[in-house]
Amino acid sequence: MLDISSLPFFSKMILIIGFALGFVSFMFVMRYPIMLILMKLSPGYRESIKKELARSKVRKYRFRS
């Protein structure tokens, strides 16, 4: 096991940055499956996503004209 308190400061920072990048990339890759699971489990979330998609389509077409 790695004892983090015994590491130098620079190594701690590299370790923290690495974990943060890994977590962010995991959330970036898994955002659509997470959204699908939430939409399956929660009807309220499903309705809010539908409304948001409808709003974004209206905004998109409004800027084109």
Coordinates of C-alpha atoms in Angstrom, one line a residue:
M1 CA 0.0 0.0 0.0
L2 CA 1.2 3.5 -0.8
D3 CA 1.6 5.9 2.2
I4 CA 0.7 9.2 0.7
S5 CA 1.9 11.2 3.7
S6 CA 5.5 10.0 3.1
L7 CA 5.6 11.3 -0.5
P8 CA 7.2 14.6 -1.4
F9 CA 4.9 17.5 -2.3
F10 CA 5.5 17.3 -6.0
S11 CA 4.7 13.7 -6.1
K12 CA 1.5 14.3 -4.2
M13 CA 0.4 16.9 -6.6
I14 CA 1.1 14.6 -9.6
L15 CA -0.9 11.9 -8.0
I16 CA -3.9 14.2 -7.2
I17 CA -3.8 15.6 -10.8
G18 CA -3.7 12.1 -12.2
F19 CA -6.7 11.0 -10.2
A20 CA -8.6 14.1 -11.1
L21 CA -7.9 13.6 -14.8
G22 CA -8.9 10.0 -14.6
F23 CA -12.2 10.9 -12.9
V24 CA -13.0 13.6 -15.4
S25 CA -12.3 11.4 -18.4
F26 CA -14.4 8.6 -16.8
M27 CA -17.3 11.0 -16.4
F28 CA -16.9 12.3 -19.9
V29 CA -17.0 8.8 -21.4
M30 CA -19.8 7.6 -19.1
R31 CA -22.1 10.6 -19.3
Y32 CA -24.4 9.2 -21.9
P33 CA -24.9 5.8 -20.2
I34 CA -25.5 7.6 -16.9
M35 CA -28.1 9.8 -18.6
L36 CA -29.8 6.7 -20.1
I37 CA -29.9 4.9 -16.8
L38 CA -31.3 8.0 -15.0
M39 CA -33.9 8.4 -17.8
K40 CA -34.9 4.7 -17.3
L41 CA -35.2 5.0 -13.5
S42 CA -36.7 8.5 -13.1
P43 CA -39.7 9.8 -15.1
G44 CA -39.1 13.3 -13.8
Y45 CA -35.5 13.3 -15.2
R46 CA -36.8 12.0 -18.5
E47 CA -39.3 14.8 -18.8
S48 CA -36.7 17.4 -17.9
I49 CA -34.4 16.1 -20.6
K50 CA -37.2 16.1 -23.2
K51 CA -38.0 19.8 -22.3
E52 CA -34.3 20.8 -22.5
L53 CA -33.9 19.1 -25.9
A54 CA -37.0 20.9 -27.2
R55 CA -35.6 24.2 -25.9
S56 CA -32.2 23.7 -27.5
K57 CA -33.8 22.8 -30.9
V58 CA -35.9 26.0 -30.8
R59 CA -32.8 28.1 -30.0
K60 CA -30.8 26.4 -32.7
Y61 CA -33.4 27.1 -35.4
R62 CA -34.0 30.6 -34.1
F63 CA -30.3 31.5 -34.7
R64 CA -30.3 30.1 -38.2
S65 CA -33.1 32.3 -39.5

